[in-house]
Coordinates of C-alpha atoms in Angstrom, one line a residue:
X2 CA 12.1 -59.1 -72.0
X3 CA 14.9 -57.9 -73.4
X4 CA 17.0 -54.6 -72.3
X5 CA 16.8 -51.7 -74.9
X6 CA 20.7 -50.6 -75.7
X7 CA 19.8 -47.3 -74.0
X8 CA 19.5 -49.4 -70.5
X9 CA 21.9 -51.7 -71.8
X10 CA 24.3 -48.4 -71.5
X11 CA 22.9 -46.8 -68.3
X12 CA 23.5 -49.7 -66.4
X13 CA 26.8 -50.2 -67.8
X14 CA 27.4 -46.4 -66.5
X15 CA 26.0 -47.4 -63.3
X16 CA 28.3 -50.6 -62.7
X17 CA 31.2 -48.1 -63.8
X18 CA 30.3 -45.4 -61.0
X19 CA 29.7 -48.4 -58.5
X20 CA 33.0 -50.0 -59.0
X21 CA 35.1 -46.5 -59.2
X22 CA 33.7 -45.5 -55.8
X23 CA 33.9 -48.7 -54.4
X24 CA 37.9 -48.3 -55.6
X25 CA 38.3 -45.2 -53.9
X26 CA 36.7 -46.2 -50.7
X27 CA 39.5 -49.3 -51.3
X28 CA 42.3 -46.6 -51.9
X29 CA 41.2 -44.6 -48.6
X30 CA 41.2 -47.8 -46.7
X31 CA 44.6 -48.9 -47.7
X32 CA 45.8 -45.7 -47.0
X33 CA 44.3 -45.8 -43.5
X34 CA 45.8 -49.4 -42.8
X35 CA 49.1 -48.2 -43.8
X36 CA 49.0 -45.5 -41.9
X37 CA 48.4 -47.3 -38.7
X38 CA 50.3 -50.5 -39.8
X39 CA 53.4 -48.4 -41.7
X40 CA 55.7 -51.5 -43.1
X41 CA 58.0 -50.5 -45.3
X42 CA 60.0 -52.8 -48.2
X43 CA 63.4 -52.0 -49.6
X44 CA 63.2 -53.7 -53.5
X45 CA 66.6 -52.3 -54.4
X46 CA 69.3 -54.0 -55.8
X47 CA 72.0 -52.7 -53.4
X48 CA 70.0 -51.8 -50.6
X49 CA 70.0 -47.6 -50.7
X50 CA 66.3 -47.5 -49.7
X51 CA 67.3 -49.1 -46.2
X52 CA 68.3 -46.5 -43.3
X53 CA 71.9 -47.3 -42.2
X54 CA 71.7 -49.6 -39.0
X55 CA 73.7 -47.1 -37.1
X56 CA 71.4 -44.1 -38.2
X57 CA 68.5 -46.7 -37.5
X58 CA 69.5 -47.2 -33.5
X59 CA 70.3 -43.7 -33.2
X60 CA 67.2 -42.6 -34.3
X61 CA 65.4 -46.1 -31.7
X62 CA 67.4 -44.3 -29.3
X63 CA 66.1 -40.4 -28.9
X64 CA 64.3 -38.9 -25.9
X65 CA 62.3 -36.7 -28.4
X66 CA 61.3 -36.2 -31.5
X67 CA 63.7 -34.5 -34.3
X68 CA 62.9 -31.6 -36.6
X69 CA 65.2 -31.4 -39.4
X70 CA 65.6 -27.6 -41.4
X71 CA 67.1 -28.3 -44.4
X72 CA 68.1 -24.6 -46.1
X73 CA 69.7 -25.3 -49.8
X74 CA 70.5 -23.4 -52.4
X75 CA 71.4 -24.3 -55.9
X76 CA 74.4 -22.4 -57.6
X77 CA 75.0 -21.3 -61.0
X78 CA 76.6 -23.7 -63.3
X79 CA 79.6 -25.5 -63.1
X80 CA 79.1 -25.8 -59.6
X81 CA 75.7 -26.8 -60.0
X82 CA 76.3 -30.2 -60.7
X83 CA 78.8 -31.2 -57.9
X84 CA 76.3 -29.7 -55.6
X85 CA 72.9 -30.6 -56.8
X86 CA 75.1 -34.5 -56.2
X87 CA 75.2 -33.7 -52.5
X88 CA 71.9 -32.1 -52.1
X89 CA 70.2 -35.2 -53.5
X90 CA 72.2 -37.4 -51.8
X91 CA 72.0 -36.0 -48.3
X92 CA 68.1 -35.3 -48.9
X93 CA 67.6 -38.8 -49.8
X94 CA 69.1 -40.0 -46.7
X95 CA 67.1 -37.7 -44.5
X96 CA 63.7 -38.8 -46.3
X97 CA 65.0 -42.2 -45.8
X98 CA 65.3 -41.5 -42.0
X99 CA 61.9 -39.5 -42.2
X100 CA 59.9 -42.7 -44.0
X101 CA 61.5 -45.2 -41.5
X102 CA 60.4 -43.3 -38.7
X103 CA 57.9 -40.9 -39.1
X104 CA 56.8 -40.2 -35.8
X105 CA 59.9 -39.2 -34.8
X106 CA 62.0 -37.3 -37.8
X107 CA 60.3 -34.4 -39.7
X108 CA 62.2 -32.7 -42.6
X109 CA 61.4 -29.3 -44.0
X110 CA 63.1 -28.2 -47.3
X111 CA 63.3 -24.4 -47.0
X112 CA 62.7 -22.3 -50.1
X113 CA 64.9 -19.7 -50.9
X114 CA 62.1 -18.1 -52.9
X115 CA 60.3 -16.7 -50.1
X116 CA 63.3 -15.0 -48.2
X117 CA 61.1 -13.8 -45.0
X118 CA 59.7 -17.1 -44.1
X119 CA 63.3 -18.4 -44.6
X120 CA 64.8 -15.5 -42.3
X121 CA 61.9 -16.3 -40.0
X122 CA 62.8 -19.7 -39.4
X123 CA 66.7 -19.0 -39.1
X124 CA 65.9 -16.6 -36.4
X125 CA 64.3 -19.3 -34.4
X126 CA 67.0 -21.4 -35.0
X127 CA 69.8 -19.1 -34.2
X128 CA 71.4 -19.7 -37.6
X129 CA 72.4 -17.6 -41.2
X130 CA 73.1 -18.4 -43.7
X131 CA 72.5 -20.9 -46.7
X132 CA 73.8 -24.6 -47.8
X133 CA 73.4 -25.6 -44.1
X134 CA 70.9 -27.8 -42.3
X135 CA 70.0 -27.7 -38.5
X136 CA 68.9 -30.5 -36.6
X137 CA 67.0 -29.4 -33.3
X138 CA 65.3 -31.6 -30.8
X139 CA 64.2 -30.3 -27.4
X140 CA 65.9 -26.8 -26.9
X141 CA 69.4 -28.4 -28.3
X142 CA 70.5 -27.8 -31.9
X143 CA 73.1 -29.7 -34.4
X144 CA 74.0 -27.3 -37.6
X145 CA 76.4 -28.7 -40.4
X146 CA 77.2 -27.2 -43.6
X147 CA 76.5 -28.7 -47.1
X148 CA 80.0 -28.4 -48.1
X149 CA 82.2 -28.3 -44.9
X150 CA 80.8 -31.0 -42.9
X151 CA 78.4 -32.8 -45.4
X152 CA 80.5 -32.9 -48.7
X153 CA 83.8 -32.5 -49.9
X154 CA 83.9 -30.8 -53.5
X155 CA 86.9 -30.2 -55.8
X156 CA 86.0 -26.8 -57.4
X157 CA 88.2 -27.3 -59.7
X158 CA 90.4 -24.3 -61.6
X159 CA 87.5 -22.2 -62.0
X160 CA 88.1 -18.8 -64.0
X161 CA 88.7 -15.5 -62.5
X162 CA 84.9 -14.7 -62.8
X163 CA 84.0 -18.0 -61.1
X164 CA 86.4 -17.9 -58.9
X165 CA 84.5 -14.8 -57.6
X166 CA 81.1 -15.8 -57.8
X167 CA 82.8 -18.9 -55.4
X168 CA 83.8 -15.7 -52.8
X169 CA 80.8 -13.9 -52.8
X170 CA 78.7 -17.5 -52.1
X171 CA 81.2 -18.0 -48.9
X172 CA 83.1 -20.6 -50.9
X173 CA 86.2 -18.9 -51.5
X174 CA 87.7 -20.4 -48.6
X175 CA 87.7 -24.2 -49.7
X176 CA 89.4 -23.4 -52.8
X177 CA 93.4 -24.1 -52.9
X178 CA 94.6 -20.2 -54.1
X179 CA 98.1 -21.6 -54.3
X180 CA 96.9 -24.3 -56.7
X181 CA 94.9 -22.0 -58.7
X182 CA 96.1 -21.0 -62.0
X183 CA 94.8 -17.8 -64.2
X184 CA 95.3 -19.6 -67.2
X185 CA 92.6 -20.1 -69.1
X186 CA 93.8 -24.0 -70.7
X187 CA 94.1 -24.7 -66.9
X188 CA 90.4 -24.7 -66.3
X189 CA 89.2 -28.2 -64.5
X190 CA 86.0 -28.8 -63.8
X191 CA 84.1 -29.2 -60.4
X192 CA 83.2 -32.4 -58.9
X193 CA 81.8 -34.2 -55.6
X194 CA 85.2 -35.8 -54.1
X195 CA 83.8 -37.1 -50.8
X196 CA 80.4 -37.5 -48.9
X197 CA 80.2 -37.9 -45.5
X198 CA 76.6 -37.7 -45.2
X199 CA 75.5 -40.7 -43.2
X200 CA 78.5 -39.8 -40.2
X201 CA 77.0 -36.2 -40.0
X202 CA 72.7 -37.8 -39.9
X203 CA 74.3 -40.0 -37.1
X204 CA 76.8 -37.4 -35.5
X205 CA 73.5 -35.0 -35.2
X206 CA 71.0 -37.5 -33.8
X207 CA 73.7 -37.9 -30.8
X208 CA 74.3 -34.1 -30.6
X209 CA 70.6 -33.2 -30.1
X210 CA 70.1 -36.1 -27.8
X211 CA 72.9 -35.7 -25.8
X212 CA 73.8 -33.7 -22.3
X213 CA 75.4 -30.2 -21.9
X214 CA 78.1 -29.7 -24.7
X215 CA 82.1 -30.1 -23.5
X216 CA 84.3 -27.2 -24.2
X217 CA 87.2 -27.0 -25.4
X218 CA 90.2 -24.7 -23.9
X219 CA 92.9 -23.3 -26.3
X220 CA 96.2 -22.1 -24.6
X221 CA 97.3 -18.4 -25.4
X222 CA 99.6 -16.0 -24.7
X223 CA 102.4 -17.8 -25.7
X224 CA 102.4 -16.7 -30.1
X225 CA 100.1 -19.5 -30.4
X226 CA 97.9 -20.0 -33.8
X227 CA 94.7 -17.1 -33.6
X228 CA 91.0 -19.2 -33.8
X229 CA 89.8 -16.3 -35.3
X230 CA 91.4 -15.5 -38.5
X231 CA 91.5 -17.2 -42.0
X232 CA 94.3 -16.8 -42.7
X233 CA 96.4 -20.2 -43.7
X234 CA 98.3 -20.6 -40.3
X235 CA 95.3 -19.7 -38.5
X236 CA 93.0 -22.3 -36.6
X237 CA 89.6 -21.0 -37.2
X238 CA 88.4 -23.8 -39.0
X239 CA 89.5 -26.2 -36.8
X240 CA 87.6 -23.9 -34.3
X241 CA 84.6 -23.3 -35.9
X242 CA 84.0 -27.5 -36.9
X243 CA 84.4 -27.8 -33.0
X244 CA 81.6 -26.1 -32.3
X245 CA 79.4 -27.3 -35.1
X246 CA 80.4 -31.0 -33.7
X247 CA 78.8 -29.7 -30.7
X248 CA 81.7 -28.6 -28.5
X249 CA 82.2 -25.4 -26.6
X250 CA 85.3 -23.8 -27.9
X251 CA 87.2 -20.7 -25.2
X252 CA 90.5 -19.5 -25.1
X253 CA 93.1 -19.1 -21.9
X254 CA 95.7 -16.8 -21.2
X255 CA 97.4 -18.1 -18.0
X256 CA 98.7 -14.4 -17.5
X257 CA 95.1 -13.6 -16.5
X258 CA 94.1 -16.8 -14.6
X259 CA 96.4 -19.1 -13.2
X260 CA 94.6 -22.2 -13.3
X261 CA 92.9 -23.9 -16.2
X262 CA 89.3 -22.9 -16.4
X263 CA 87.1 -25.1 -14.5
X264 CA 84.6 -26.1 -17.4
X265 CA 87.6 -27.5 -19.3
X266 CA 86.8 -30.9 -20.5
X267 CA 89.8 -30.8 -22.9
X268 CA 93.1 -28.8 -22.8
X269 CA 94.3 -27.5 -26.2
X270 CA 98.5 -26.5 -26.7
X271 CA 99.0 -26.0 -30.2
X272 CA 101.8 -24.7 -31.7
X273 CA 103.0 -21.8 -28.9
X274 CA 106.0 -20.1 -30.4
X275 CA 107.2 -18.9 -27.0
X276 CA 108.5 -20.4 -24.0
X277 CA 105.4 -21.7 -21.8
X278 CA 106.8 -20.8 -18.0
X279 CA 107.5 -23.3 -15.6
X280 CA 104.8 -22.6 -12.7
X281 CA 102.3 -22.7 -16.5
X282 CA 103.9 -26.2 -17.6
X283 CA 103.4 -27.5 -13.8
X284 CA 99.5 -26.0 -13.8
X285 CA 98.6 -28.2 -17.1
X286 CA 100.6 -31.2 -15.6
X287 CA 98.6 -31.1 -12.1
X288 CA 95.2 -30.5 -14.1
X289 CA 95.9 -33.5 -16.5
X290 CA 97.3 -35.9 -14.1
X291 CA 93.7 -35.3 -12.4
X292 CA 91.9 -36.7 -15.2
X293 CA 92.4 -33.8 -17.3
X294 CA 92.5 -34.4 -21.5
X295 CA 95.5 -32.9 -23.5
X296 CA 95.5 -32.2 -27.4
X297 CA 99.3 -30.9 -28.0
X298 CA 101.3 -30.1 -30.8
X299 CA 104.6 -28.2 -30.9
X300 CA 105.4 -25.5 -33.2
X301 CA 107.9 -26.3 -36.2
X302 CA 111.0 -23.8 -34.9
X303 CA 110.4 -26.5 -31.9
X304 CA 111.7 -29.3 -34.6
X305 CA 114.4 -26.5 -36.1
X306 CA 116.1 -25.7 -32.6
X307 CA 114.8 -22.5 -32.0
X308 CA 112.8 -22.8 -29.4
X309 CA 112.5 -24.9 -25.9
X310 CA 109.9 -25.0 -23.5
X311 CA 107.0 -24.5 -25.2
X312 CA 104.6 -27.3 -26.7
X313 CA 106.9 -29.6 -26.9
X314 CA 108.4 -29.8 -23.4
X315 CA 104.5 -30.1 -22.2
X316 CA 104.4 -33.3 -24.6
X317 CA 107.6 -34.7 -23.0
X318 CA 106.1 -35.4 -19.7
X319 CA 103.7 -37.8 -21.5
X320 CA 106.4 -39.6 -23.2
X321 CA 106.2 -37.7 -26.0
X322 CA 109.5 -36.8 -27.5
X323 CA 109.9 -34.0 -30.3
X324 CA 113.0 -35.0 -32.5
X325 CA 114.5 -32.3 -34.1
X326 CA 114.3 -32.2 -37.8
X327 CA 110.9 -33.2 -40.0
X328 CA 109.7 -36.1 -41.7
X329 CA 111.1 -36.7 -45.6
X330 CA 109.9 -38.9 -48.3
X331 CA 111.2 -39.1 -52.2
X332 CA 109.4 -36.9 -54.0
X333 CA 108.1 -37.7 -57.2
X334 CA 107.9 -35.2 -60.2
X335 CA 105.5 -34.9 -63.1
X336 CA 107.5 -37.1 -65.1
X337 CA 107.6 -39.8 -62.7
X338 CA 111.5 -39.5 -61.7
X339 CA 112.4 -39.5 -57.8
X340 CA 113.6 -36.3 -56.3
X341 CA 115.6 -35.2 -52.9
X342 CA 116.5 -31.9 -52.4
X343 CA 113.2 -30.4 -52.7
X344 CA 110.7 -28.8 -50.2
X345 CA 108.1 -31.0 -51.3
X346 CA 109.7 -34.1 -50.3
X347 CA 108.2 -32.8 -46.7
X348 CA 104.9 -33.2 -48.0
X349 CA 103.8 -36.5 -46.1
X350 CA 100.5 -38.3 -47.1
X351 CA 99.5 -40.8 -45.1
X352 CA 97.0 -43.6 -46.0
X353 CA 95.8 -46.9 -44.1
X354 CA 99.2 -48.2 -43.5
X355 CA 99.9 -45.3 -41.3
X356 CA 96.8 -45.5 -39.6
X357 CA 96.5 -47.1 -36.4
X358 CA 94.3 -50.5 -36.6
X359 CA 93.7 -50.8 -32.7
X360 CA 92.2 -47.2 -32.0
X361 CA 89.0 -45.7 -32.2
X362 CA 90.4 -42.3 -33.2
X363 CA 92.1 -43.9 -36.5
X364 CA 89.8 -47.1 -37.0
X365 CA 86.9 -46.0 -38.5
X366 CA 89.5 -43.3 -40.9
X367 CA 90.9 -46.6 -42.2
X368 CA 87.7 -48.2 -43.0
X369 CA 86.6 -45.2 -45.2
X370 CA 90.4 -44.9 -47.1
X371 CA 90.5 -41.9 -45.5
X372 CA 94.0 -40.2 -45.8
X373 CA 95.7 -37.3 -43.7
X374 CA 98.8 -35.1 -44.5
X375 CA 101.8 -33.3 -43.1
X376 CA 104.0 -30.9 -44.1
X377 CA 107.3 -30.1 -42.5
X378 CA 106.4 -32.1 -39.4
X379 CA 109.1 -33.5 -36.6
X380 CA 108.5 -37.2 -35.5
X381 CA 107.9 -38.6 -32.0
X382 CA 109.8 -40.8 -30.2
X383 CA 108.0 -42.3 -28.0
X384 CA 109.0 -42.9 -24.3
X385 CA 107.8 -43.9 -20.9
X386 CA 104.7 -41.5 -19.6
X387 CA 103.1 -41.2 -16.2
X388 CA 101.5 -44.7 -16.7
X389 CA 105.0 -46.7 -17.2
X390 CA 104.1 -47.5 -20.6
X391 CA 104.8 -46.2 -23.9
X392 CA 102.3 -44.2 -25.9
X393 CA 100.5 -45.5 -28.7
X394 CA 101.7 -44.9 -32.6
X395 CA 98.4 -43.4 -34.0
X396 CA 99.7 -41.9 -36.9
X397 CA 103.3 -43.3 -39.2
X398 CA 105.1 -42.0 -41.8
X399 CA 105.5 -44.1 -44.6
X400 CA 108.5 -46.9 -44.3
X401 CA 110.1 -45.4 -47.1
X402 CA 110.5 -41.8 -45.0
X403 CA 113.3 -40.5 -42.8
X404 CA 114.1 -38.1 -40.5
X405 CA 115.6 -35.1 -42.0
X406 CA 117.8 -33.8 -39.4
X407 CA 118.6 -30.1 -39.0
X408 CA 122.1 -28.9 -40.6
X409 CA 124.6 -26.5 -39.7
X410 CA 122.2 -23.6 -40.8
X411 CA 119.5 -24.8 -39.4
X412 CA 117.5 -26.1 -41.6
X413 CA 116.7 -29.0 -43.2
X414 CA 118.0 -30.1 -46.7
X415 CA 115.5 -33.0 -48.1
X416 CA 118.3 -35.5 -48.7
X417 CA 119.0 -38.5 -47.1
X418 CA 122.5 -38.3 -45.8
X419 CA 124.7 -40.5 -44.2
X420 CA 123.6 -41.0 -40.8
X421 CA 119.7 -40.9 -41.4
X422 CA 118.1 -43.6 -42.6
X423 CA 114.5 -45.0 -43.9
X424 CA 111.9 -46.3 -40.7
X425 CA 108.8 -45.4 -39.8
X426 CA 108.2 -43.1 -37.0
X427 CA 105.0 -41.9 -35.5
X428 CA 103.5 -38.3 -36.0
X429 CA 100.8 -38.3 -33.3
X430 CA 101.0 -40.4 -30.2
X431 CA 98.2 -41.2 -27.8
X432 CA 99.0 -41.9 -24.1
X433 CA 96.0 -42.7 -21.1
X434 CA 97.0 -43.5 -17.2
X435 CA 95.1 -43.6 -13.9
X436 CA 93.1 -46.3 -15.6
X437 CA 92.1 -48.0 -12.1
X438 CA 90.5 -44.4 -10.9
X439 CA 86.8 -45.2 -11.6
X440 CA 84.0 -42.6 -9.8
X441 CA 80.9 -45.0 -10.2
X442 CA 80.5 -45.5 -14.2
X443 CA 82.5 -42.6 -15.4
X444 CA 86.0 -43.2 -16.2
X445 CA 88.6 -40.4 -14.6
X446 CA 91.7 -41.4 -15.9
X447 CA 93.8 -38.9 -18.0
X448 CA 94.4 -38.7 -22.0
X449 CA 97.0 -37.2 -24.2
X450 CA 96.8 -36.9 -28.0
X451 CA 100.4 -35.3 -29.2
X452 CA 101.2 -34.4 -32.7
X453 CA 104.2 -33.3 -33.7
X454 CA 103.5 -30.5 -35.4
X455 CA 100.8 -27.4 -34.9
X456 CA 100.5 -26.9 -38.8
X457 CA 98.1 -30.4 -39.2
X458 CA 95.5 -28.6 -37.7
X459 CA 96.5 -25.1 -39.2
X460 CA 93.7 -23.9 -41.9
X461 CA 96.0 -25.0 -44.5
X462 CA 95.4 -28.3 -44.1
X463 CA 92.4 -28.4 -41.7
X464 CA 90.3 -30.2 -45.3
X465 CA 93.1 -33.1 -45.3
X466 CA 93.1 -33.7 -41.2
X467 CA 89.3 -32.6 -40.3
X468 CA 88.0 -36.1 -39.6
X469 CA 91.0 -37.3 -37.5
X470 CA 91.1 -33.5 -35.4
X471 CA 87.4 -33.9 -34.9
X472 CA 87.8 -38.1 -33.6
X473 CA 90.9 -36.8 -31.6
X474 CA 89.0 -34.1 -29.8
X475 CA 85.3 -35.9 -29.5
X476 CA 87.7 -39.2 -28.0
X477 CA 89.4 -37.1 -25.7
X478 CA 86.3 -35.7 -24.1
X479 CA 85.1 -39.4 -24.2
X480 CA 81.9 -38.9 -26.7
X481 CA 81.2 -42.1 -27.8
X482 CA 78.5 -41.9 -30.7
X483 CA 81.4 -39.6 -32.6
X484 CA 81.0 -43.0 -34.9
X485 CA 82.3 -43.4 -38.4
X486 CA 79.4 -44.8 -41.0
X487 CA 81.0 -46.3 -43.8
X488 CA 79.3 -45.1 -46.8
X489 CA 76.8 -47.4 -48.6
X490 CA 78.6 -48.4 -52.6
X491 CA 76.1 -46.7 -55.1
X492 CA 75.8 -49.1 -57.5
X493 CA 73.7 -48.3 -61.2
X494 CA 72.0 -50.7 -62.7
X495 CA 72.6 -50.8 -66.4
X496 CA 71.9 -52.8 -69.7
X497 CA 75.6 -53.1 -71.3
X498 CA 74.5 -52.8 -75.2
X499 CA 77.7 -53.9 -76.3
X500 CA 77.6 -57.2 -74.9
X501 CA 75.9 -59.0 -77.6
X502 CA 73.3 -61.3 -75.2
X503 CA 72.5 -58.0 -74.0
X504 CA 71.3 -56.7 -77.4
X505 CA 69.7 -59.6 -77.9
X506 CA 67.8 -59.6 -75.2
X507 CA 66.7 -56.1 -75.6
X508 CA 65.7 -57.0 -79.3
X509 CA 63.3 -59.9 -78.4
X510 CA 61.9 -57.7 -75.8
X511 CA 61.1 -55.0 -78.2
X512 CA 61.0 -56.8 -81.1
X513 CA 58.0 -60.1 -80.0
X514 CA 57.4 -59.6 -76.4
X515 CA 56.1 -55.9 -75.9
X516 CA 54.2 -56.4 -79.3
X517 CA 52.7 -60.3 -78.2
X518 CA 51.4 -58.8 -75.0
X519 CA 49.5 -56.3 -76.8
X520 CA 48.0 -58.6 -79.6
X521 CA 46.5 -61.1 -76.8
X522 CA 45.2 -58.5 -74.9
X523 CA 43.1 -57.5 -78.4
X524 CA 42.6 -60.6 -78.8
X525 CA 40.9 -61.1 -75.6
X526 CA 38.5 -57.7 -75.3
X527 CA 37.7 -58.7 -78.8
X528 CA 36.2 -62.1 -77.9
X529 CA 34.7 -60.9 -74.9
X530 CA 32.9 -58.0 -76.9
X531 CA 31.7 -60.6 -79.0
X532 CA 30.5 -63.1 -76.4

């Protein structure tokens, strides 16, 4: 007996039902097995859907889970671009850490739209603020911001309107005023100059895993640098990425308590434009040579002959020996001649050559071609310190450079002149003794960063030397997981039209393949229709 077409298209219906439920029940299945069995593969080209190894064992490594508050929030164009760069970047690591391990890193993207739940949550977190993101596991909490800690942008030469919108988002600060030109044909645009986002996922998963936070002392009383004002000599930035690294950051003003505060875990004298007394030199001597941790840097009228006893005679008994004058280079114009005689030959960058191979403070700033820069700084000479070796070179100036001694006046002139001549000479020194004094794992011996001038970690150039201040500082106070990541190569894949196998290829793809696959799939529901 033969179907009527009426069956024949219920039961066609039927099978169609069936086999739709059947795939859903499939789909709900799969999804269940994944979730219990969660295997991940990374089909990229170049790798960028694979968490960083050093992210990965951080993240093996935590005593409890890691909530991640994530509060961005675009700006208005140009700056949108260079910004909506780091967002997605950074984002795209942190779901990257969040799909490798989802039991143990959640991410929340705030919304800027509903400002009370927003306020809400940045109560809880002790936080304000936007283009910042908050780590927080177990009571401790990690914050960074987008474009402090996370990214580096060039804002460009924005115009006078932009330039305010820039201030009134809290961005005014990163821009170079000096460089900034009211011209209107001197407008540049913004862009992304540097991400550092896989060295702050990795610097945070330590920070909210870790113990109780060091603290770091600042010397006063003495006309050293204020932590609290912006202005360009000031050292509030340098203060404020200290405690978003984690660190405790006090002040102490020997005229009010004689001995360094017990909770010190490292000393800071940087650039005191007054004589340090005797009995206060003697105090910081007795506390390092205990196993204390020194960060020092003299003041520039230190290099010019106008002051003694302050920073510099601290760094002396480390074997750390301020020469008078600052460091020179030739300077070259816009027109590509060489030039003395000008303030600007002071302007020292200094790149991998400079940079210490052999220490973990400069290592991982050479593997990034990371750079740092002084202006108007003395050299060190190194001599013997309490250890009866000499200190370590972690920062050169360029072989081409001199010494620009101090003239008659008192100043320098930025010419080489008989009797100075081309070398390289260090800029920061490190020095460790009482190497054999071990108290069961922990090491007690005493460390000493000098620098030769206060102004490399002045606001002025806090941007150039952030990332060798904050290795300095977290080395110092012996906080191993302060790890460089190097940055993963973003690489595009792209069809190059204008190579001619290229176009080809592209044509027979468009032209006979795409249109072939199509004809035999007619072809075959056509014959099976039939059949």
């Amino acid at each position: 007996m033969t179907r009527s077409a009426h069956q024949r298209r219920w039961l066609f219906g039927l099978e169609s039902a069936t086999l739709a439920v059947l795939s859903l029940v499939a789909c709900v299945l799969a999804i269940e097995l994944a979730e219990s069995n969660y295997v991940r593969l990374d089909a990229s080209a170049d790798g960028r859907n694979t968490l960083p190894p050093e992210i990965a064992d951080r993240i093996d490594r935590l005593p409890a889970p890691v909530e991640v508050d994530v509060f961005f929030r675009p700006l208005q164009a140009p700056f949108e671009r260079p910004a909506r760069d780091a967002r997605g970047r950074f984002l795209e690591l942190l779901y990257q850490a969040q799909n490798a391990r989802r039991d143990v890193v959640g991410v929340t993207v705030h919304d800027f739209a509903d400002p009370a739940a927003v306020r809400s949550r940045q109560r809880e977190l002790g936080v304000e603020g936007t283009q910042l993101v908050v780590f927080s596991s177990g009571g401790r909490r990690a914050s960074f911001g987008l474009f402090d800690e996370i990214a580096d942008v060039d804002w460009g030469n924005p115009t006078l309107d932009q330039l305010n919108y820039l201030a009134n988002e809290g961005l005014g600060n990163q821009l170079n005023r000096q460089a900034w030109s009211p011209d209107p044909r001197a407008v540049r645009p913004p862009f992304l100059a540097r991400f550092r986002g896989a060295d702050v996922v990795a610097t945070a998963l330590a920070k909210v895993s870790s113990g109780e936070p060091p603290r770091v002392t600042f010397l006063t009383g003495h006309g050293e640098p204020a932590l609290d004002t912006n202005e360009e000599a000031g050292l509030s930035r340098l203060a404020r990425a200290l405690r978003t690294d984690g660190f405790e950051v006090e002040s102490w003003d020997p005229a009010e308590d004689r001995a360094v505060p017990e909770s010190t875990d490292v000393l800071a004298v940087i650039g005191s434009r007054q004589p340090i007394r005797a009995e206060v030199r003697e105090v910081i001597h007795d506390w390092v040579d205990d196993g204390g941790r020194l960060f020092v840097a003299s003041a520039v009228e230190e290099a010019l002959g106008d002051l003694e006893g302050a920073a510099s005679a601290i760094a002396f008994r480390y074997g750390m020996v301020v020469e008078r004058g600052v460091a020179c280079r030739v300077f070259q114009n816009a027109l590509q001649q060489s030039v003395e005689g000008d303030p600007r030959c002071a302007e020292l960058t200094v790149g991998e050559v400079g940079l210490s191979a052999s220490h973990p403070v400069t290592e991982p700033l050479r593997m990034r071609g990371a750079r740092v820069t002084a202006v108007l700084a003395p050299t060190l000479r190194a001599g013997q310190h309490p250890g009866g070796s000499q200190p370590l070179a972690l920062i050169s100036t360029p072989a081409e450079a001199w010494l620009d001694l101090v003239g008659a006046d008192g100043a320098p002139n930025f010419r080489l002149d008989p009797g100075e001549s081309r070398a390289r000479r260090a800029l920061a020194l490190f020095a460790e003794y009482g190497l054999a004094r071990i108290e069961g794992d922990e090491f007690t011996g005493s460390r000493v960063i000098g620098v030769g001038t206060t102004m490399f970690a002045e606001n002025r150039l806090f941007d150039a030397n952030r990332d060798f201040l904050l290795n300095a500082f977290n080395h110092l106070a012996e906080r191993d997981f302060r790890i460089g990541v190097t940055p993963r190569e973003r690489r595009e894949a792209r069809l190059d039209l204008r190579s001619d196998s290229a176009l080809a290829t592209l044509s027979l793809a468009l032209g006979l393949v795409l249109p072939g696959f199509f004809v035999v799939v007619g072809a075959v529901l056509a014959w099976r229709r039939r059949s």
